[in-house]
Amino acid sequence: MMAAAASLSWSDLPPELLGLVLKRLPSLADRVRLRAVCQPWHSNARLQSLPPPLPWLTLIDGTFLSIPDGEIIRMAVPDDANCYGSIDSWLFLMQIDGGCSLMNPFSKATLDLPNLAALWRSDWCNAGAGFNPLFYKLVVPSPLDSSPESLVAVLILDDGRFGTVCICHPPVATNFTLGKRTESTLYLVDVAFFNGKLYGLDFRNKLVIFEIGYDLGSKPKISATECIIDSGNLWDLPHSLSTEDVYPLKEYLVECCGKLLRAVRFIHRPSSTSFSIKHDRTVAFDVIEADLSTRSVETDQ
């Protein structure tokens, strides 16, 4: 019996015990390291039902901050590409020639996307507008790891504070919306899927719902928008902040625990660096649950 016990190795750890260990590892980096120990652990870890790991925060220099241990992690990307964000565990990469793709840095799987900047510029309503795309935000209705054929919605913000939403079935872009600059233009700051529907946050304190339908060719298309009532006064400062100071704001749409939340981040920026974000410091958050019970219909875009 002692000889049999001595012949056992860590690779023989029962899956149920491995699952208990994984549940005590909220860090994504630690879970990846555990799976890399040996093939049995890698296989058995994939069978475990685990709570989502704590997220990584993207830093200005392209590295990632792991929560909760504070480890700084640099993910390898192709030499001809830069990382412009992430979605789930996939990095959003843009090549020097403008090509776009998603890459899972752990499995090395890739998913081609349309050339978003080229499509944005070729859209007739943007021609000659004099603006340039500055920011891309990608969202999906379901995790790409389990639904690789999922729709991808892309919010493209330009330097005129105008937001364009693109719906695509990678690698093909199927529909652009909000392409007209009119009096009813929506100046979006963020988008998110919630309960299978796509929502957008307008900087004028409006929450917008996008209706995604399918044409006769079974291609997804944004067919209409509705404007939902305000979800709070944007200019109300948290009690901890001084009303004598000015705080730049960043707004986000967040799905958490079955609720759609608007998170406002208040930033302190030294007056001597008013045009630089390198010294920005987050000093407060204001989180409000979106009220989806009352809607007022807007005109179609």
C-alpha positions as protocol buffer text, in pm:
chain_id: "A"
residue {
  index: 1
  type: MET
  ca { x: 0 y: 0 z: 0 }
}
residue {
  index: 2
  type: MET
  ca { x: 287 y: 237 z: 87 }
}
residue {
  index: 3
  type: ALA
  ca { x: 455 y: 154 z: -245 }
}
residue {
  index: 4
  type: ALA
  ca { x: 133 y: 238 z: -432 }
}
residue {
  index: 5
  type: ALA
  ca { x: 103 y: 571 z: -249 }
}
residue {
  index: 6
  type: ALA
  ca { x: 466 y: 655 z: -324 }
}
residue {
  index: 7
  type: SER
  ca { x: 407 y: 600 z: -696 }
}
residue {
  index: 8
  type: LEU
  ca { x: 136 y: 865 z: -711 }
}
residue {
  index: 9
  type: SER
  ca { x: 228 y: 1207 z: -848 }
}
residue {
  index: 10
  type: TRP
  ca { x: 65 y: 1550 z: -851 }
}
residue {
  index: 11
  type: SER
  ca { x: -70 y: 1471 z: -1198 }
}
residue {
  index: 12
  type: ASP
  ca { x: -293 y: 1209 z: -1034 }
}
residue {
  index: 13
  type: LEU
  ca { x: -477 y: 1471 z: -825 }
}
residue {
  index: 14
  type: PRO
  ca { x: -852 y: 1389 z: -851 }
}
residue {
  index: 15
  type: PRO
  ca { x: -1049 y: 1640 z: -1062 }
}
residue {
  index: 16
  type: GLU
  ca { x: -1278 y: 1732 z: -770 }
}
residue {
  index: 17
  type: LEU
  ca { x: -976 y: 1836 z: -561 }
}
residue {
  index: 18
  type: LEU
  ca { x: -831 y: 2027 z: -855 }
}
residue {
  index: 19
  type: GLY
  ca { x: -1161 y: 2213 z: -881 }
}
residue {
  index: 20
  type: LEU
  ca { x: -1142 y: 2313 z: -514 }
}
residue {
  index: 21
  type: VAL
  ca { x: -794 y: 2454 z: -573 }
}
residue {
  index: 22
  type: LEU
  ca { x: -907 y: 2648 z: -881 }
}
residue {
  index: 23
  type: LYS
  ca { x: -1198 y: 2804 z: -695 }
}
residue {
  index: 24
  type: ARG
  ca { x: -947 y: 2953 z: -451 }
}
residue {
  index: 25
  type: LEU
  ca { x: -755 y: 3115 z: -735 }
}
residue {
  index: 26
  type: PRO
  ca { x: -942 y: 3431 z: -845 }
}
residue {
  index: 27
  type: SER
  ca { x: -641 y: 3548 z: -1049 }
}
residue {
  index: 28
  type: LEU
  ca { x: -647 y: 3455 z: -1419 }
}
residue {
  index: 29
  type: ALA
  ca { x: -267 y: 3434 z: -1425 }
}
residue {
  index: 30
  type: ASP
  ca { x: -267 y: 3178 z: -1142 }
}
residue {
  index: 31
  type: ARG
  ca { x: -531 y: 2967 z: -1318 }
}
residue {
  index: 32
  type: VAL
  ca { x: -323 y: 2968 z: -1637 }
}
residue {
  index: 33
  type: ARG
  ca { x: -13 y: 2862 z: -1443 }
}
residue {
  index: 34
  type: LEU
  ca { x: -204 y: 2576 z: -1280 }
}
residue {
  index: 35
  type: ARG
  ca { x: -325 y: 2447 z: -1617 }
}
residue {
  index: 36
  type: ALA
  ca { x: 32 y: 2457 z: -1748 }
}
residue {
  index: 37
  type: VAL
  ca { x: 164 y: 2217 z: -1482 }
}
residue {
  index: 38
  type: CYS
  ca { x: 79 y: 1901 z: -1676 }
}
residue {
  index: 39
  type: GLN
  ca { x: -162 y: 1765 z: -1936 }
}
residue {
  index: 40
  type: PRO
  ca { x: -403 y: 1599 z: -1684 }
}
residue {
  index: 41
  type: TRP
  ca { x: -439 y: 1927 z: -1494 }
}
residue {
  index: 42
  type: HIS
  ca { x: -491 y: 2116 z: -1820 }
}
residue {
  index: 43
  type: SER
  ca { x: -764 y: 1874 z: -1931 }
}
residue {
  index: 44
  type: ASN
  ca { x: -938 y: 1847 z: -1595 }
}
residue {
  index: 45
  type: ALA
  ca { x: -930 y: 2225 z: -1537 }
}
residue {
  index: 46
  type: ARG
  ca { x: -1133 y: 2277 z: -1855 }
}
residue {
  index: 47
  type: LEU
  ca { x: -1411 y: 2059 z: -1710 }
}
residue {
  index: 48
  type: GLN
  ca { x: -1451 y: 2269 z: -1395 }
}
residue {
  index: 49
  type: SER
  ca { x: -1741 y: 2510 z: -1345 }
}
residue {
  index: 50
  type: LEU
  ca { x: -1572 y: 2819 z: -1203 }
}
residue {
  index: 51
  type: PRO
  ca { x: -1671 y: 3177 z: -1125 }
}
residue {
  index: 52
  type: PRO
  ca { x: -1520 y: 3431 z: -1365 }
}
residue {
  index: 53
  type: PRO
  ca { x: -1165 y: 3529 z: -1273 }
}
residue {
  index: 54
  type: LEU
  ca { x: -1092 y: 3882 z: -1159 }
}
residue {
  index: 55
  type: PRO
  ca { x: -1022 y: 4103 z: -1461 }
}
residue {
  index: 56
  type: TRP
  ca { x: -696 y: 4251 z: -1580 }
}
residue {
  index: 57
  type: LEU
  ca { x: -669 y: 4626 z: -1626 }
}
residue {
  index: 58
  type: THR
  ca { x: -505 y: 4757 z: -1944 }
}
residue {
  index: 59
  type: LEU
  ca { x: -238 y: 5017 z: -1870 }
}
residue {
  index: 60
  type: ILE
  ca { x: -126 y: 5301 z: -2096 }
}
residue {
  index: 61
  type: ASP
  ca { x: 198 y: 5127 z: -2197 }
}
residue {
  index: 62
  type: GLY
  ca { x: 12 y: 4817 z: -2324 }
}
residue {
  index: 63
  type: THR
  ca { x: 80 y: 4601 z: -2018 }
}
residue {
  index: 64
  type: PHE
  ca { x: -187 y: 4453 z: -1793 }
}
residue {
  index: 65
  type: LEU
  ca { x: -240 y: 4483 z: -1418 }
}
residue {
  index: 66
  type: SER
  ca { x: -354 y: 4157 z: -1259 }
}
residue {
  index: 67
  type: ILE
  ca { x: -610 y: 4182 z: -980 }
}
residue {
  index: 68
  type: PRO
  ca { x: -579 y: 4114 z: -686 }
}
residue {
  index: 69
  type: ASP
  ca { x: -204 y: 4052 z: -665 }
}
residue {
  index: 70
  type: GLY
  ca { x: -95 y: 4366 z: -856 }
}
residue {
  index: 71
  type: GLU
  ca { x: 132 y: 4174 z: -1092 }
}
residue {
  index: 72
  type: ILE
  ca { x: 225 y: 4357 z: -1414 }
}
residue {
  index: 73
  type: ILE
  ca { x: 192 y: 4126 z: -1714 }
}
residue {
  index: 74
  type: ARG
  ca { x: 306 y: 4181 z: -2072 }
}
residue {
  index: 75
  type: MET
  ca { x: 142 y: 3967 z: -2338 }
}
residue {
  index: 76
  type: ALA
  ca { x: 334 y: 3884 z: -2655 }
}
residue {
  index: 77
  type: VAL
  ca { x: 170 y: 4010 z: -2976 }
}
residue {
  index: 78
  type: PRO
  ca { x: 289 y: 3985 z: -3339 }
}
residue {
  index: 79
  type: ASP
  ca { x: 566 y: 4227 z: -3433 }
}
residue {
  index: 80
  type: ASP
  ca { x: 350 y: 4400 z: -3695 }
}
residue {
  index: 81
  type: ALA
  ca { x: 54 y: 4458 z: -3461 }
}
residue {
  index: 82
  type: ASN
  ca { x: -48 y: 4668 z: -3163 }
}
residue {
  index: 83
  type: CYS
  ca { x: -303 y: 4585 z: -2895 }
}
residue {
  index: 84
  type: TYR
  ca { x: -595 y: 4829 z: -2887 }
}
residue {
  index: 85
  type: GLY
  ca { x: -804 y: 4658 z: -2621 }
}
residue {
  index: 86
  type: SER
  ca { x: -957 y: 4325 z: -2531 }
}
residue {
  index: 87
  type: ILE
  ca { x: -1282 y: 4135 z: -2519 }
}
residue {
  index: 88
  type: ASP
  ca { x: -1321 y: 3847 z: -2273 }
}
residue {
  index: 89
  type: SER
  ca { x: -981 y: 3672 z: -2289 }
}
residue {
  index: 90
  type: TRP
  ca { x: -910 y: 3788 z: -2646 }
}
residue {
  index: 91
  type: LEU
  ca { x: -683 y: 4077 z: -2744 }
}
residue {
  index: 92
  type: PHE
  ca { x: -799 y: 4319 z: -3014 }
}
residue {
  index: 93
  type: LEU
  ca { x: -504 y: 4368 z: -3250 }
}
residue {
  index: 94
  type: MET
  ca { x: -453 y: 4610 z: -3535 }
}
residue {
  index: 95
  type: GLN
  ca { x: -176 y: 4549 z: -3787 }
}
residue {
  index: 96
  type: ILE
  ca { x: 38 y: 4821 z: -3946 }
}
residue {
  index: 97
  type: ASP
  ca { x: -158 y: 4783 z: -4271 }
}
residue {
  index: 98
  type: GLY
  ca { x: -488 y: 4834 z: -4085 }
}
residue {
  index: 99
  type: GLY
  ca { x: -590 y: 4469 z: -4066 }
}
residue {
  index: 100
  type: CYS
  ca { x: -780 y: 4378 z: -3750 }
}
residue {
  index: 101
  type: SER
  ca { x: -803 y: 4052 z: -3558 }
}
residue {
  index: 102
  type: LEU
  ca { x: -874 y: 3896 z: -3220 }
}
residue {
  index: 103
  type: MET
  ca { x: -612 y: 3672 z: -3061 }
}
residue {
  index: 104
  type: ASN
  ca { x: -636 y: 3452 z: -2755 }
}
residue {
  index: 105
  type: PRO
  ca { x: -289 y: 3491 z: -2602 }
}
residue {
  index: 106
  type: PHE
  ca { x: -317 y: 3161 z: -2416 }
}
residue {
  index: 107
  type: SER
  ca { x: -446 y: 2928 z: -2689 }
}
residue {
  index: 108
  type: LYS
  ca { x: -298 y: 3140 z: -2975 }
}
residue {
  index: 109
  type: ALA
  ca { x: -630 y: 3105 z: -3158 }
}
residue {
  index: 110
  type: THR
  ca { x: -710 y: 3399 z: -3389 }
}
residue {
  index: 111
  type: LEU
  ca { x: -1027 y: 3544 z: -3537 }
}
residue {
  index: 112
  type: ASP
  ca { x: -1008 y: 3782 z: -3833 }
}
residue {
  index: 113
  type: LEU
  ca { x: -1209 y: 4104 z: -3826 }
}
residue {
  index: 114
  type: PRO
  ca { x: -1283 y: 4349 z: -4106 }
}
residue {
  index: 115
  type: ASN
  ca { x: -1050 y: 4646 z: -4154 }
}
residue {
  index: 116
  type: LEU
  ca { x: -1253 y: 4872 z: -3928 }
}
residue {
  index: 117
  type: ALA
  ca { x: -1069 y: 5196 z: -3999 }
}
residue {
  index: 118
  type: ALA
  ca { x: -1096 y: 5147 z: -4375 }
}
residue {
  index: 119
  type: LEU
  ca { x: -1466 y: 5066 z: -4353 }
}
residue {
  index: 120
  type: TRP
  ca { x: -1525 y: 5367 z: -4130 }
}
residue {
  index: 121
  type: ARG
  ca { x: -1351 y: 5597 z: -4378 }
}
residue {
  index: 122
  type: SER
  ca { x: -1524 y: 5446 z: -4681 }
}
residue {
  index: 123
  type: ASP
  ca { x: -1871 y: 5489 z: -4532 }
}
residue {
  index: 124
  type: TRP
  ca { x: -2031 y: 5756 z: -4748 }
}
residue {
  index: 125
  type: CYS
  ca { x: -2157 y: 5963 z: -4460 }
}
residue {
  index: 126
  type: ASN
  ca { x: -1807 y: 5998 z: -4314 }
}
residue {
  index: 127
  type: ALA
  ca { x: -1643 y: 6097 z: -4643 }
}
residue {
  index: 128
  type: GLY
  ca { x: -1479 y: 6435 z: -4620 }
}
residue {
  index: 129
  type: ALA
  ca { x: -1592 y: 6486 z: -4260 }
}
residue {
  index: 130
  type: GLY
  ca { x: -1240 y: 6564 z: -4142 }
}
residue {
  index: 131
  type: PHE
  ca { x: -1253 y: 6332 z: -3840 }
}
residue {
  index: 132
  type: ASN
  ca { x: -1035 y: 6034 z: -3750 }
}
residue {
  index: 133
  type: PRO
  ca { x: -1115 y: 5718 z: -3553 }
}
residue {
  index: 134
  type: LEU
  ca { x: -952 y: 5729 z: -3211 }
}
residue {
  index: 135
  type: PHE
  ca { x: -1101 y: 5450 z: -3001 }
}
residue {
  index: 136
  type: TYR
  ca { x: -1251 y: 5105 z: -3059 }
}
residue {
  index: 137
  type: LYS
  ca { x: -1472 y: 4918 z: -2811 }
}
residue {
  index: 138
  type: LEU
  ca { x: -1576 y: 4558 z: -2894 }
}
residue {
  index: 139
  type: VAL
  ca { x: -1861 y: 4373 z: -2724 }
}
residue {
  index: 140
  type: VAL
  ca { x: -2028 y: 4035 z: -2782 }
}
residue {
  index: 141
  type: PRO
  ca { x: -2361 y: 3890 z: -2661 }
}
residue {
  index: 142
  type: SER
  ca { x: -2191 y: 3567 z: -2545 }
}
residue {
  index: 143
  type: PRO
  ca { x: -1830 y: 3468 z: -2467 }
}
residue {
  index: 144
  type: LEU
  ca { x: -1620 y: 3403 z: -2776 }
}
residue {
  index: 145
  type: ASP
  ca { x: -1458 y: 3096 z: -2620 }
}
residue {
  index: 146
  type: SER
  ca { x: -1796 y: 2919 z: -2612 }
}
residue {
  index: 147
  type: SER
  ca { x: -1954 y: 3097 z: -2912 }
}
residue {
  index: 148
  type: PRO
  ca { x: -1685 y: 3162 z: -3175 }
}
residue {
  index: 149
  type: GLU
  ca { x: -1956 y: 3242 z: -3432 }
}
residue {
  index: 150
  type: SER
  ca { x: -2097 y: 3519 z: -3213 }
}
residue {
  index: 151
  type: LEU
  ca { x: -2189 y: 3861 z: -3342 }
}
residue {
  index: 152
  type: VAL
  ca { x: -1938 y: 4133 z: -3263 }
}
residue {
  index: 153
  type: ALA
  ca { x: -2052 y: 4492 z: -3211 }
}
residue {
  index: 154
  type: VAL
  ca { x: -1785 y: 4761 z: -3245 }
}
residue {
  index: 155
  type: LEU
  ca { x: -1811 y: 5117 z: -3120 }
}
residue {
  index: 156
  type: ILE
  ca { x: -1575 y: 5349 z: -3310 }
}
residue {
  index: 157
  type: LEU
  ca { x: -1524 y: 5691 z: -3154 }
}
residue {
  index: 158
  type: ASP
  ca { x: -1369 y: 5973 z: -3355 }
}
residue {
  index: 159
  type: ASP
  ca { x: -1206 y: 6299 z: -3256 }
}
residue {
  index: 160
  type: GLY
  ca { x: -1534 y: 6479 z: -3313 }
}
residue {
  index: 161
  type: ARG
  ca { x: -1692 y: 6285 z: -3022 }
}
residue {
  index: 162
  type: PHE
  ca { x: -1912 y: 6102 z: -3273 }
}
residue {
  index: 163
  type: GLY
  ca { x: -1980 y: 5731 z: -3226 }
}
residue {
  index: 164
  type: THR
  ca { x: -2034 y: 5480 z: -3506 }
}
residue {
  index: 165
  type: VAL
  ca { x: -2159 y: 5130 z: -3429 }
}
residue {
  index: 166
  type: CYS
  ca { x: -2063 y: 4844 z: -3658 }
}
residue {
  index: 167
  type: ILE
  ca { x: -2218 y: 4497 z: -3642 }
}
residue {
  index: 168
  type: CYS
  ca { x: -2015 y: 4215 z: -3793 }
}
residue {
  index: 169
  type: HIS
  ca { x: -1999 y: 3842 z: -3829 }
}
residue {
  index: 170
  type: PRO
  ca { x: -1619 y: 3805 z: -3843 }
}
residue {
  index: 171
  type: PRO
  ca { x: -1452 y: 3856 z: -4075 }
}
residue {
  index: 172
  type: VAL
  ca { x: -1730 y: 4044 z: -4258 }
}
residue {
  index: 173
  type: ALA
  ca { x: -1884 y: 4374 z: -4147 }
}
residue {
  index: 174
  type: THR
  ca { x: -2257 y: 4354 z: -4212 }
}
residue {
  index: 175
  type: ASN
  ca { x: -2400 y: 4688 z: -4103 }
}
residue {
  index: 176
  type: PHE
  ca { x: -2307 y: 5040 z: -3997 }
}
residue {
  index: 177
  type: THR
  ca { x: -2547 y: 5267 z: -3813 }
}
residue {
  index: 178
  type: LEU
  ca { x: -2548 y: 5621 z: -3676 }
}
residue {
  index: 179
  type: GLY
  ca { x: -2362 y: 5732 z: -3985 }
}
residue {
  index: 180
  type: LYS
  ca { x: -2544 y: 6064 z: -4026 }
}
residue {
  index: 181
  type: ARG
  ca { x: -2450 y: 6382 z: -3844 }
}
residue {
  index: 182
  type: THR
  ca { x: -2790 y: 6537 z: -3777 }
}
residue {
  index: 183
  type: GLU
  ca { x: -2960 y: 6719 z: -3493 }
}
residue {
  index: 184
  type: SER
  ca { x: -3054 y: 6380 z: -3346 }
}
residue {
  index: 185
  type: THR
  ca { x: -2699 y: 6243 z: -3369 }
}
residue {
  index: 186
  type: LEU
  ca { x: -2606 y: 6018 z: -3077 }
}
residue {
  index: 187
  type: TYR
  ca { x: -2267 y: 6093 z: -2925 }
}
residue {
  index: 188
  type: LEU
  ca { x: -2198 y: 5753 z: -2773 }
}
residue {
  index: 189
  type: VAL
  ca { x: -1934 y: 5694 z: -2507 }
}
residue {
  index: 190
  type: ASP
  ca { x: -1980 y: 5320 z: -2448 }
}
residue {
  index: 191
  type: VAL
  ca { x: -2181 y: 5014 z: -2553 }
}
residue {
  index: 192
  type: ALA
  ca { x: -2264 y: 4683 z: -2385 }
}
residue {
  index: 193
  type: PHE
  ca { x: -2477 y: 4375 z: -2439 }
}
residue {
  index: 194
  type: PHE
  ca { x: -2732 y: 4304 z: -2168 }
}
residue {
  index: 195
  type: ASN
  ca { x: -2983 y: 4016 z: -2180 }
}
residue {
  index: 196
  type: GLY
  ca { x: -2905 y: 3968 z: -2548 }
}
residue {
  index: 197
  type: LYS
  ca { x: -2970 y: 4332 z: -2645 }
}
residue {
  index: 198
  type: LEU
  ca { x: -2720 y: 4601 z: -2737 }
}
residue {
  index: 199
  type: TYR
  ca { x: -2726 y: 4922 z: -2534 }
}
residue {
  index: 200
  type: GLY
  ca { x: -2536 y: 5246 z: -2583 }
}
residue {
  index: 201
  type: LEU
  ca { x: -2460 y: 5533 z: -2347 }
}
residue {
  index: 202
  type: ASP
  ca { x: -2485 y: 5884 z: -2489 }
}
residue {
  index: 203
  type: PHE
  ca { x: -2273 y: 6156 z: -2327 }
}
residue {
  index: 204
  type: ARG
  ca { x: -2590 y: 6368 z: -2286 }
}
residue {
  index: 205
  type: ASN
  ca { x: -2698 y: 6124 z: -2015 }
}
residue {
  index: 206
  type: LYS
  ca { x: -2923 y: 5907 z: -2231 }
}
residue {
  index: 207
  type: LEU
  ca { x: -2931 y: 5529 z: -2254 }
}
residue {
  index: 208
  type: VAL
  ca { x: -3007 y: 5389 z: -2600 }
}
residue {
  index: 209
  type: ILE
  ca { x: -3124 y: 5044 z: -2704 }
}
residue {
  index: 210
  type: PHE
  ca { x: -3036 y: 4912 z: -3051 }
}
residue {
  index: 211
  type: GLU
  ca { x: -3275 y: 4670 z: -3216 }
}
residue {
  index: 212
  type: ILE
  ca { x: -3078 y: 4409 z: -3411 }
}
residue {
  index: 213
  type: GLY
  ca { x: -3280 y: 4229 z: -3679 }
}
residue {
  index: 214
  type: TYR
  ca { x: -3199 y: 4009 z: -3977 }
}
residue {
  index: 215
  type: ASP
  ca { x: -3258 y: 4081 z: -4343 }
}
residue {
  index: 216
  type: LEU
  ca { x: -3364 y: 3828 z: -4607 }
}
residue {
  index: 217
  type: GLY
  ca { x: -3004 y: 3713 z: -4643 }
}
residue {
  index: 218
  type: SER
  ca { x: -2990 y: 3634 z: -4270 }
}
residue {
  index: 219
  type: LYS
  ca { x: -2740 y: 3914 z: -4213 }
}
residue {
  index: 220
  type: PRO
  ca { x: -2772 y: 4105 z: -3884 }
}
residue {
  index: 221
  type: LYS
  ca { x: -2875 y: 4467 z: -3918 }
}
residue {
  index: 222
  type: ILE
  ca { x: -2945 y: 4746 z: -3671 }
}
residue {
  index: 223
  type: SER
  ca { x: -3296 y: 4852 z: -3763 }
}
residue {
  index: 224
  type: ALA
  ca { x: -3409 y: 5101 z: -3498 }
}
residue {
  index: 225
  type: THR
  ca { x: -3318 y: 5276 z: -3177 }
}
residue {
  index: 226
  type: GLU
  ca { x: -3510 y: 5374 z: -2868 }
}
residue {
  index: 227
  type: CYS
  ca { x: -3408 y: 5629 z: -2609 }
}
residue {
  index: 228
  type: ILE
  ca { x: -3453 y: 5538 z: -2244 }
}
residue {
  index: 229
  type: ILE
  ca { x: -3508 y: 5796 z: -1973 }
}
residue {
  index: 230
  type: ASP
  ca { x: -3215 y: 5955 z: -1793 }
}
residue {
  index: 231
  type: SER
  ca { x: -3053 y: 5740 z: -1525 }
}
residue {
  index: 232
  type: GLY
  ca { x: -2931 y: 6020 z: -1297 }
}
residue {
  index: 233
  type: ASN
  ca { x: -2773 y: 6363 z: -1308 }
}
residue {
  index: 234
  type: LEU
  ca { x: -2430 y: 6340 z: -1465 }
}
residue {
  index: 235
  type: TRP
  ca { x: -2301 y: 6642 z: -1276 }
}
residue {
  index: 236
  type: ASP
  ca { x: -2379 y: 6528 z: -921 }
}
residue {
  index: 237
  type: LEU
  ca { x: -2042 y: 6488 z: -746 }
}
residue {
  index: 238
  type: PRO
  ca { x: -1981 y: 6216 z: -485 }
}
residue {
  index: 239
  type: HIS
  ca { x: -1979 y: 6365 z: -134 }
}
residue {
  index: 240
  type: SER
  ca { x: -1608 y: 6286 z: -96 }
}
residue {
  index: 241
  type: LEU
  ca { x: -1509 y: 6530 z: -373 }
}
residue {
  index: 242
  type: SER
  ca { x: -1468 y: 6905 z: -345 }
}
residue {
  index: 243
  type: THR
  ca { x: -1709 y: 7119 z: -546 }
}
residue {
  index: 244
  type: GLU
  ca { x: -1429 y: 7371 z: -597 }
}
residue {
  index: 245
  type: ASP
  ca { x: -1231 y: 7135 z: -822 }
}
residue {
  index: 246
  type: VAL
  ca { x: -1301 y: 7024 z: -1178 }
}
residue {
  index: 247
  type: TYR
  ca { x: -1290 y: 6650 z: -1249 }
}
residue {
  index: 248
  type: PRO
  ca { x: -1270 y: 6499 z: -1599 }
}
residue {
  index: 249
  type: LEU
  ca { x: -1515 y: 6209 z: -1634 }
}
residue {
  index: 250
  type: LYS
  ca { x: -1511 y: 5869 z: -1802 }
}
residue {
  index: 251
  type: GLU
  ca { x: -1837 y: 5677 z: -1837 }
}
residue {
  index: 252
  type: TYR
  ca { x: -1891 y: 5305 z: -1881 }
}
residue {
  index: 253
  type: LEU
  ca { x: -2177 y: 5059 z: -1930 }
}
residue {
  index: 254
  type: VAL
  ca { x: -2130 y: 4751 z: -1713 }
}
residue {
  index: 255
  type: GLU
  ca { x: -2334 y: 4430 z: -1682 }
}
residue {
  index: 256
  type: CYS
  ca { x: -2302 y: 4294 z: -1328 }
}
residue {
  index: 257
  type: CYS
  ca { x: -2511 y: 4043 z: -1131 }
}
residue {
  index: 258
  type: GLY
  ca { x: -2801 y: 4063 z: -1375 }
}
residue {
  index: 259
  type: LYS
  ca { x: -2811 y: 4443 z: -1377 }
}
residue {
  index: 260
  type: LEU
  ca { x: -2709 y: 4707 z: -1630 }
}
residue {
  index: 261
  type: LEU
  ca { x: -2501 y: 4974 z: -1457 }
}
residue {
  index: 262
  type: ARG
  ca { x: -2369 y: 5312 z: -1559 }
}
residue {
  index: 263
  type: ALA
  ca { x: -2033 y: 5371 z: -1392 }
}
residue {
  index: 264
  type: VAL
  ca { x: -1889 y: 5723 z: -1386 }
}
residue {
  index: 265
  type: ARG
  ca { x: -1519 y: 5756 z: -1306 }
}
residue {
  index: 266
  type: PHE
  ca { x: -1405 y: 6089 z: -1161 }
}
residue {
  index: 267
  type: ILE
  ca { x: -1045 y: 6178 z: -1245 }
}
residue {
  index: 268
  type: HIS
  ca { x: -805 y: 6420 z: -1080 }
}
residue {
  index: 269
  type: ARG
  ca { x: -567 y: 6579 z: -1327 }
}
residue {
  index: 270
  type: PRO
  ca { x: -300 y: 6824 z: -1202 }
}
residue {
  index: 271
  type: SER
  ca { x: -348 y: 7167 z: -1358 }
}
residue {
  index: 272
  type: SER
  ca { x: 12 y: 7169 z: -1480 }
}
residue {
  index: 273
  type: THR
  ca { x: -61 y: 6861 z: -1695 }
}
residue {
  index: 274
  type: SER
  ca { x: -405 y: 6957 z: -1827 }
}
residue {
  index: 275
  type: PHE
  ca { x: -330 y: 6809 z: -2170 }
}
residue {
  index: 276
  type: SER
  ca { x: -167 y: 6486 z: -2050 }
}
residue {
  index: 277
  type: ILE
  ca { x: -326 y: 6173 z: -1908 }
}
residue {
  index: 278
  type: LYS
  ca { x: -1 y: 6028 z: -1771 }
}
residue {
  index: 279
  type: HIS
  ca { x: -62 y: 6179 z: -1427 }
}
residue {
  index: 280
  type: ASP
  ca { x: -437 y: 6114 z: -1408 }
}
residue {
  index: 281
  type: ARG
  ca { x: -561 y: 5961 z: -1085 }
}
residue {
  index: 282
  type: THR
  ca { x: -900 y: 5802 z: -1027 }
}
residue {
  index: 283
  type: VAL
  ca { x: -1049 y: 5958 z: -714 }
}
residue {
  index: 284
  type: ALA
  ca { x: -1410 y: 5830 z: -709 }
}
residue {
  index: 285
  type: PHE
  ca { x: -1674 y: 5620 z: -882 }
}
residue {
  index: 286
  type: ASP
  ca { x: -2047 y: 5680 z: -907 }
}
residue {
  index: 287
  type: VAL
  ca { x: -2252 y: 5370 z: -1004 }
}
residue {
  index: 288
  type: ILE
  ca { x: -2620 y: 5389 z: -1102 }
}
residue {
  index: 289
  type: GLU
  ca { x: -2850 y: 5106 z: -1208 }
}
residue {
  index: 290
  type: ALA
  ca { x: -3016 y: 5180 z: -1541 }
}
residue {
  index: 291
  type: ASP
  ca { x: -3394 y: 5210 z: -1529 }
}
residue {
  index: 292
  type: LEU
  ca { x: -3522 y: 5001 z: -1820 }
}
residue {
  index: 293
  type: SER
  ca { x: -3890 y: 5022 z: -1727 }
}
residue {
  index: 294
  type: THR
  ca { x: -3971 y: 5344 z: -1918 }
}
residue {
  index: 295
  type: ARG
  ca { x: -3882 y: 5418 z: -2278 }
}
residue {
  index: 296
  type: SER
  ca { x: -3946 y: 5702 z: -2520 }
}
residue {
  index: 297
  type: VAL
  ca { x: -3915 y: 5616 z: -2887 }
}
residue {
  index: 298
  type: GLU
  ca { x: -3661 y: 5802 z: -3099 }
}
residue {
  index: 299
  type: THR
  ca { x: -3654 y: 5820 z: -3477 }
}
residue {
  index: 300
  type: ASP
  ca { x: -3478 y: 5544 z: -3664 }
}
residue {
  index: 301
  type: GLN
  ca { x: -3117 y: 5604 z: -3766 }
}
